[in-house]
Tab-separated table of C-alpha atoms in Angstrom:
chain	number	residue	atom	x	y	z
A	2	UNK	CA	1.906	11.731	67.722
A	3	UNK	CA	1.830	12.771	64.066
A	4	UNK	CA	-0.975	11.462	61.923
A	5	UNK	CA	-0.342	9.352	58.832
A	6	UNK	CA	-1.416	10.267	55.277
A	7	UNK	CA	-1.252	7.816	52.376
A	8	UNK	CA	-0.259	9.278	49.017
A	9	UNK	CA	-1.706	7.033	46.303
A	10	UNK	CA	-0.317	9.004	43.345
A	11	UNK	CA	2.548	11.494	43.033
A	12	UNK	CA	1.653	15.147	43.549
A	13	UNK	CA	3.726	18.290	43.093
A	14	UNK	CA	6.610	18.721	45.532
A	15	UNK	CA	5.034	21.925	46.870
A	16	UNK	CA	2.184	19.888	48.339
A	17	UNK	CA	4.510	17.202	49.669
A	18	UNK	CA	6.657	19.789	51.431
A	19	UNK	CA	3.604	21.325	53.104
A	20	UNK	CA	2.290	17.944	54.270
A	21	UNK	CA	5.659	16.834	55.606
A	22	UNK	CA	5.622	19.699	58.099
A	23	UNK	CA	2.676	18.217	59.998
A	24	UNK	CA	2.046	14.574	59.040
A	25	UNK	CA	3.895	11.392	58.220
A	26	UNK	CA	3.566	10.716	54.516
A	27	UNK	CA	3.573	7.169	53.195
A	28	UNK	CA	3.492	6.161	49.543
A	29	UNK	CA	1.223	3.416	48.210
A	30	UNK	CA	3.032	0.482	46.616
A	31	UNK	CA	0.328	0.302	43.938
A	32	UNK	CA	-2.943	2.075	43.152
A	33	UNK	CA	-5.085	-1.033	42.598
A	34	UNK	CA	-7.946	-1.635	45.070
A	35	UNK	CA	-6.614	-4.918	46.484
A	36	UNK	CA	-3.255	-3.378	47.343
A	37	UNK	CA	-4.788	-0.213	48.753
A	38	UNK	CA	-7.045	-2.184	51.093
A	39	UNK	CA	-3.886	-3.601	52.663
A	40	UNK	CA	-2.277	-0.195	53.084
A	41	UNK	CA	-5.044	1.930	54.602
A	42	UNK	CA	-5.558	0.152	57.916
A	43	UNK	CA	-3.715	2.771	59.994
A	44	UNK	CA	-3.927	5.937	57.895
A	45	UNK	CA	-5.788	9.091	58.885
A	46	UNK	CA	-5.811	10.613	55.417
A	47	UNK	CA	-5.697	9.463	51.795
A	48	UNK	CA	-4.678	11.658	48.856
A	49	UNK	CA	-5.177	10.386	45.311
A	50	UNK	CA	-5.554	11.606	41.766
A	51	UNK	CA	-7.009	9.218	39.160
A	52	UNK	CA	-7.658	5.672	40.407
A	53	UNK	CA	-10.972	4.729	42.072
A	54	UNK	CA	-11.374	5.004	45.825
A	55	UNK	CA	-14.052	2.387	46.414
A	56	UNK	CA	-16.268	1.691	49.392
A	57	UNK	CA	-14.173	-1.402	50.161
A	58	UNK	CA	-11.022	0.697	50.456
A	59	UNK	CA	-12.730	3.365	52.571
A	60	UNK	CA	-14.222	0.750	54.892
A	61	UNK	CA	-10.827	-0.926	55.277
A	62	UNK	CA	-9.518	2.276	56.882
A	63	UNK	CA	-11.001	2.515	60.410
A	64	UNK	CA	-8.891	5.565	61.354
A	65	UNK	CA	-9.639	7.511	58.158
A	66	UNK	CA	-10.566	11.152	58.809
A	67	UNK	CA	-10.203	12.811	55.397
A	68	UNK	CA	-9.973	12.003	51.680
A	69	UNK	CA	-8.096	14.383	49.409
A	70	UNK	CA	-8.610	14.379	45.641
A	71	UNK	CA	-5.848	16.287	43.838
A	72	UNK	CA	-8.049	17.502	41.019
A	73	UNK	CA	-11.034	19.658	40.140
A	74	UNK	CA	-13.609	16.909	40.712
A	75	UNK	CA	-14.076	13.807	42.815
A	76	UNK	CA	-16.052	11.438	40.590
A	77	UNK	CA	-13.537	8.622	41.255
A	78	UNK	CA	-14.348	8.603	44.982
A	79	UNK	CA	-17.292	6.656	46.415
A	80	UNK	CA	-19.012	9.693	47.889
A	81	UNK	CA	-21.791	7.706	49.563
A	82	UNK	CA	-19.365	5.415	51.388
A	83	UNK	CA	-17.438	8.444	52.640
A	84	UNK	CA	-20.661	10.178	53.713
A	85	UNK	CA	-21.821	7.142	55.695
A	86	UNK	CA	-18.579	7.310	57.653
A	87	UNK	CA	-18.743	11.097	57.940
A	88	UNK	CA	-15.431	11.462	56.112
A	89	UNK	CA	-15.048	14.789	54.270
A	90	UNK	CA	-13.628	14.907	50.743
A	91	UNK	CA	-11.416	17.885	49.957
A	92	UNK	CA	-10.332	18.765	46.433
A	93	UNK	CA	-8.831	21.485	44.205
A	94	UNK	CA	-11.555	23.253	42.176
A	95	UNK	CA	-10.318	25.769	39.628
A	96	UNK	CA	-6.678	24.798	40.087
A	97	UNK	CA	-6.159	23.837	36.444
A	98	UNK	CA	-8.583	26.260	34.806
A	99	UNK	CA	-5.957	28.366	33.038
A	100	UNK	CA	-3.989	25.334	31.863
A	101	UNK	CA	-7.033	23.520	30.449
A	102	UNK	CA	-8.347	26.695	28.816
A	103	UNK	CA	-4.976	27.263	27.136
A	104	UNK	CA	-4.916	23.638	25.942
A	105	UNK	CA	-8.377	24.138	24.489
A	106	UNK	CA	-7.198	27.209	22.596
A	107	UNK	CA	-4.219	25.202	21.351
A	108	UNK	CA	-6.620	22.585	19.992
A	109	UNK	CA	-8.770	25.296	18.416
A	110	UNK	CA	-5.846	26.816	16.542
A	111	UNK	CA	-4.400	23.414	15.596
A	112	UNK	CA	-7.694	22.385	14.010
A	113	UNK	CA	-8.211	25.675	12.204
A	114	UNK	CA	-4.666	25.822	10.837
A	115	UNK	CA	-4.286	22.048	10.270
A	116	UNK	CA	-0.871	22.022	11.933
A	117	UNK	CA	-0.724	18.227	12.317
A	118	UNK	CA	-1.574	17.558	8.672
A	119	UNK	CA	0.917	20.142	7.457
A	120	UNK	CA	3.636	18.934	9.823
A	121	UNK	CA	3.296	15.313	8.709
A	122	UNK	CA	3.103	16.202	4.997
A	123	UNK	CA	6.285	18.266	5.142
A	124	UNK	CA	8.324	16.235	7.633
A	125	UNK	CA	7.482	12.728	6.491
A	126	UNK	CA	6.517	13.205	2.829
A	127	UNK	CA	8.735	16.184	1.976
A	128	UNK	CA	5.627	17.658	0.348
A	129	UNK	CA	6.103	21.430	0.414
A	130	UNK	CA	3.540	21.964	-2.341
A	131	UNK	CA	0.907	20.263	-0.188
A	132	UNK	CA	0.372	23.686	1.361
A	133	UNK	CA	-1.988	24.521	-1.488
A	134	UNK	CA	-4.192	21.495	-0.762
A	135	UNK	CA	-4.437	21.879	3.017
A	136	UNK	CA	-7.621	23.762	3.846
A	137	UNK	CA	-7.174	26.218	6.708
A	138	UNK	CA	-9.288	29.040	8.100
A	139	UNK	CA	-9.180	32.260	10.065
A	140	UNK	CA	-10.741	32.103	13.521
A	141	UNK	CA	-11.768	35.760	13.641
A	142	UNK	CA	-15.499	35.998	13.140
A	143	UNK	CA	-16.099	32.269	13.621
A	144	UNK	CA	-18.443	31.033	16.364
A	145	UNK	CA	-17.255	28.896	19.247
A	146	UNK	CA	-19.981	27.090	21.158
A	147	UNK	CA	-19.111	26.475	24.795
A	148	UNK	CA	-21.022	23.762	26.611
A	149	UNK	CA	-20.476	24.273	30.321
A	150	UNK	CA	-19.659	27.744	31.609
A	151	UNK	CA	-17.706	27.152	34.795
A	152	UNK	CA	-14.163	28.331	35.544
A	153	UNK	CA	-12.666	26.742	32.426
A	154	UNK	CA	-15.519	27.555	30.056
A	155	UNK	CA	-15.447	31.207	31.064
A	156	UNK	CA	-11.692	31.466	30.520
A	157	UNK	CA	-12.018	29.836	27.093
A	158	UNK	CA	-14.753	32.340	26.215
A	159	UNK	CA	-12.575	35.317	27.156
A	160	UNK	CA	-9.563	33.962	25.241
A	161	UNK	CA	-11.666	33.290	22.149
A	162	UNK	CA	-13.490	36.592	22.241
A	163	UNK	CA	-10.777	39.011	23.317
A	164	UNK	CA	-7.761	37.209	21.897
A	165	UNK	CA	-9.058	35.660	18.693
A	166	UNK	CA	-11.992	37.864	17.746
A	167	UNK	CA	-14.453	34.977	17.798
A	168	UNK	CA	-18.170	35.039	18.535
A	169	UNK	CA	-19.089	33.093	21.686
A	170	UNK	CA	-22.290	31.108	22.087
A	171	UNK	CA	-22.580	29.517	25.538
A	172	UNK	CA	-24.973	26.812	26.694
A	173	UNK	CA	-26.079	27.210	30.308
A	174	UNK	CA	-28.996	25.347	31.819
A	175	UNK	CA	-29.818	28.293	34.079
A	176	UNK	CA	-28.381	31.769	33.608
A	177	UNK	CA	-26.638	32.881	36.796
A	178	UNK	CA	-26.409	36.485	37.937
A	179	UNK	CA	-22.621	36.502	37.584
A	180	UNK	CA	-23.008	35.906	33.857
A	181	UNK	CA	-24.848	39.171	33.325
A	182	UNK	CA	-21.598	41.069	32.925
A	183	UNK	CA	-20.174	38.737	30.286
A	184	UNK	CA	-20.469	41.289	27.505
A	185	UNK	CA	-20.823	40.067	23.964
A	186	UNK	CA	-21.436	36.445	24.889
A	187	UNK	CA	-24.754	34.999	23.777
A	188	UNK	CA	-26.253	32.618	26.336
A	189	UNK	CA	-28.771	29.953	25.362
A	190	UNK	CA	-30.487	27.195	27.334
A	191	UNK	CA	-31.003	24.935	24.325
A	192	UNK	CA	-27.939	22.830	23.587
A	193	UNK	CA	-29.183	22.226	20.036
A	194	UNK	CA	-28.767	25.918	19.275
A	195	UNK	CA	-25.073	25.640	20.101
A	196	UNK	CA	-24.635	22.444	18.099
A	197	UNK	CA	-26.303	23.765	14.964
A	198	UNK	CA	-24.711	27.237	14.926
A	199	UNK	CA	-21.155	26.772	16.193
A	200	UNK	CA	-18.075	26.324	14.018
A	201	UNK	CA	-16.295	24.840	17.045
A	202	UNK	CA	-18.037	23.077	19.941
A	203	UNK	CA	-15.961	22.944	23.127
A	204	UNK	CA	-17.004	20.800	26.105
A	205	UNK	CA	-16.482	21.954	29.688
A	206	UNK	CA	-18.984	20.052	31.841
A	207	UNK	CA	-18.192	17.638	34.705
A	208	UNK	CA	-18.617	13.873	34.493
A	209	UNK	CA	-22.001	13.049	36.029
A	210	UNK	CA	-24.866	10.688	35.290
A	211	UNK	CA	-26.594	13.614	33.608
A	212	UNK	CA	-23.671	14.367	31.263
A	213	UNK	CA	-22.867	10.733	30.361
A	214	UNK	CA	-22.830	10.531	26.524
A	215	UNK	CA	-24.179	14.067	26.414
A	216	UNK	CA	-22.679	14.125	22.929
A	217	UNK	CA	-23.865	11.046	21.050
A	218	UNK	CA	-24.808	10.328	17.430
A	219	UNK	CA	-27.950	12.460	17.668
A	220	UNK	CA	-26.012	15.532	18.797
A	221	UNK	CA	-23.127	15.017	16.365
A	222	UNK	CA	-25.564	14.865	13.453
A	223	UNK	CA	-26.871	18.305	14.406
A	224	UNK	CA	-23.446	19.918	13.969
A	225	UNK	CA	-22.331	21.581	10.756
A	226	UNK	CA	-20.323	19.320	8.418
A	227	UNK	CA	-17.620	22.009	8.602
A	228	UNK	CA	-17.610	22.106	12.422
A	229	UNK	CA	-15.115	20.706	14.927
A	230	UNK	CA	-15.604	19.128	18.357
A	231	UNK	CA	-13.166	19.745	21.224
A	232	UNK	CA	-13.213	17.781	24.492
A	233	UNK	CA	-10.855	18.698	27.319
A	234	UNK	CA	-13.412	17.818	30.013
A	235	UNK	CA	-14.115	14.104	30.576
A	236	UNK	CA	-14.199	11.150	28.179
A	237	UNK	CA	-17.587	9.899	29.345
A	238	UNK	CA	-19.296	13.016	27.984
A	239	UNK	CA	-18.796	11.821	24.391
A	240	UNK	CA	-19.911	8.503	22.917
A	241	UNK	CA	-16.627	7.447	21.302
A	242	UNK	CA	-18.251	4.986	18.903
A	243	UNK	CA	-20.548	7.732	17.659
A	244	UNK	CA	-17.624	10.140	17.389
A	245	UNK	CA	-15.670	7.641	15.296
A	246	UNK	CA	-18.643	7.268	12.949
A	247	UNK	CA	-19.136	11.037	12.752
A	248	UNK	CA	-15.481	11.590	11.820
A	249	UNK	CA	-15.180	8.601	9.528
A	250	UNK	CA	-18.324	9.475	7.603
A	251	UNK	CA	-17.573	13.220	7.669
A	252	UNK	CA	-20.650	14.283	9.613
A	253	UNK	CA	-18.252	16.826	11.115
A	254	UNK	CA	-14.914	18.133	9.879
A	255	UNK	CA	-12.777	17.012	12.773
A	256	UNK	CA	-12.180	16.757	16.493
A	257	UNK	CA	-9.536	17.245	19.161
A	258	UNK	CA	-9.749	15.292	22.418
A	259	UNK	CA	-7.621	15.142	25.532
A	260	UNK	CA	-9.852	12.636	27.348
A	261	UNK	CA	-11.179	9.150	26.609
A	262	UNK	CA	-13.970	6.898	27.819
A	263	UNK	CA	-11.353	4.363	28.901
A	264	UNK	CA	-8.100	5.689	30.309
A	265	UNK	CA	-5.513	4.855	29.365
A	266	UNK	CA	-7.110	4.095	25.978
A	267	UNK	CA	-6.305	0.875	24.148
A	268	UNK	CA	-3.396	1.173	21.731
A	269	UNK	CA	-5.714	0.134	18.892
A	270	UNK	CA	-8.386	2.720	19.709
A	271	UNK	CA	-10.271	3.213	16.400
A	272	UNK	CA	-10.000	6.991	16.705
A	273	UNK	CA	-6.245	6.713	16.169
A	274	UNK	CA	-6.808	5.467	12.626
A	275	UNK	CA	-8.489	8.688	11.532
A	276	UNK	CA	-6.761	11.631	9.909
A	277	UNK	CA	-9.200	14.269	11.103
A	278	UNK	CA	-8.649	13.986	14.850
A	279	UNK	CA	-5.984	15.348	17.190
A	280	UNK	CA	-5.405	13.484	20.476
A	281	UNK	CA	-3.434	14.152	23.656
A	282	UNK	CA	-3.155	11.898	26.745
A	283	UNK	CA	-5.345	13.694	29.335
A	284	UNK	CA	-2.609	16.248	29.907
A	285	UNK	CA	-4.439	19.569	29.523
A	286	UNK	CA	-4.293	20.341	33.229
A	287	UNK	CA	-0.822	18.964	33.901
A	288	UNK	CA	1.296	22.093	33.626
A	289	UNK	CA	3.839	22.609	36.390
A	290	UNK	CA	1.966	25.693	37.555
A	291	UNK	CA	-1.432	24.021	37.840
A	292	UNK	CA	0.001	20.912	39.488
A	293	UNK	CA	1.623	23.070	42.177
A	294	UNK	CA	-1.623	24.918	42.883
A	295	UNK	CA	-3.577	21.645	42.854
A	296	UNK	CA	-1.200	19.960	45.314
A	297	UNK	CA	-1.153	22.922	47.685
A	298	UNK	CA	-4.947	23.213	47.702
A	299	UNK	CA	-5.519	19.558	48.531
A	300	UNK	CA	-2.676	19.492	51.074
A	301	UNK	CA	-4.134	22.520	52.882
A	302	UNK	CA	-7.574	20.907	52.874
A	303	UNK	CA	-6.288	17.631	54.319
A	304	UNK	CA	-4.311	19.441	57.027
A	305	UNK	CA	-7.332	21.592	57.878
A	306	UNK	CA	-9.444	18.501	58.574
A	307	UNK	CA	-6.716	16.712	60.538
A	308	UNK	CA	-6.336	19.825	62.733
A	309	UNK	CA	-10.079	19.906	63.341
A	310	UNK	CA	-10.585	22.994	61.166
A	311	UNK	CA	-13.088	23.641	58.366
A	312	UNK	CA	-11.454	23.259	54.926
A	313	UNK	CA	-12.115	25.866	52.239
A	314	UNK	CA	-12.918	23.405	49.434
A	315	UNK	CA	-15.023	20.429	50.428
A	316	UNK	CA	-17.251	18.128	48.391
A	317	UNK	CA	-20.957	18.823	48.864
């Protein structure tokens, strides 16, 4: 008898095709906790992306053998509840690293060249002469400060250094041996050194209790008034109220964010009213290529567990 796997959110067809070879896939009618509790009673696996997988949902699934998170983290899963039941969590680390790094570089160039301001001035105001008033800069020789030097942070560093001729200053709490060969990159273990020296500060840390509001008013005030903040990591890392104040009062020159403290953000989010911020809807990792890799990785992990095998990527 084939086992049953509940798909809470859509994943790339590549992952669906792989799963269909060995399990019966069922689709959740809705991703809210009350509905999911009704749908998990007879499933052996659950695969989800963004919505919370609470202890109540996990405990409502007596046959559950594996949880799959199609993404690079698993902070939306109640890890303790899964551990109590002995249910492994498989996920897709590194699957979107290239896509998010490229999005970060896109933000970097957009901020430096003021593409949004120029686009709006020309398209909506027919103001060709505004080109003289729009302040832009070259990126070559500027310093990018990278906070978090995992898969994505390292790719951003290489793109900035080799592709754009930028200086790279990276904050790492403890220098690992694999960083020794990162030629030309300056590593520091004091985050304030990055904040005070960088022309662009780019965030690449996971969402944890330790990183919650890692960038608040105190940190934003340490940045140069000409500096920019980029966040393609998680919304909880930045205190949005403090960021609004920093942008509104020109503590910093601008920001670009792909992630928000509340997602989806409210349509009247105060950040939207500002002219010195660029926003995208948590889409940095959603390229077709990364979604295919992500889906295949989590599908393989789920199938590994259901076969009684050890998956390659499992939450610790």
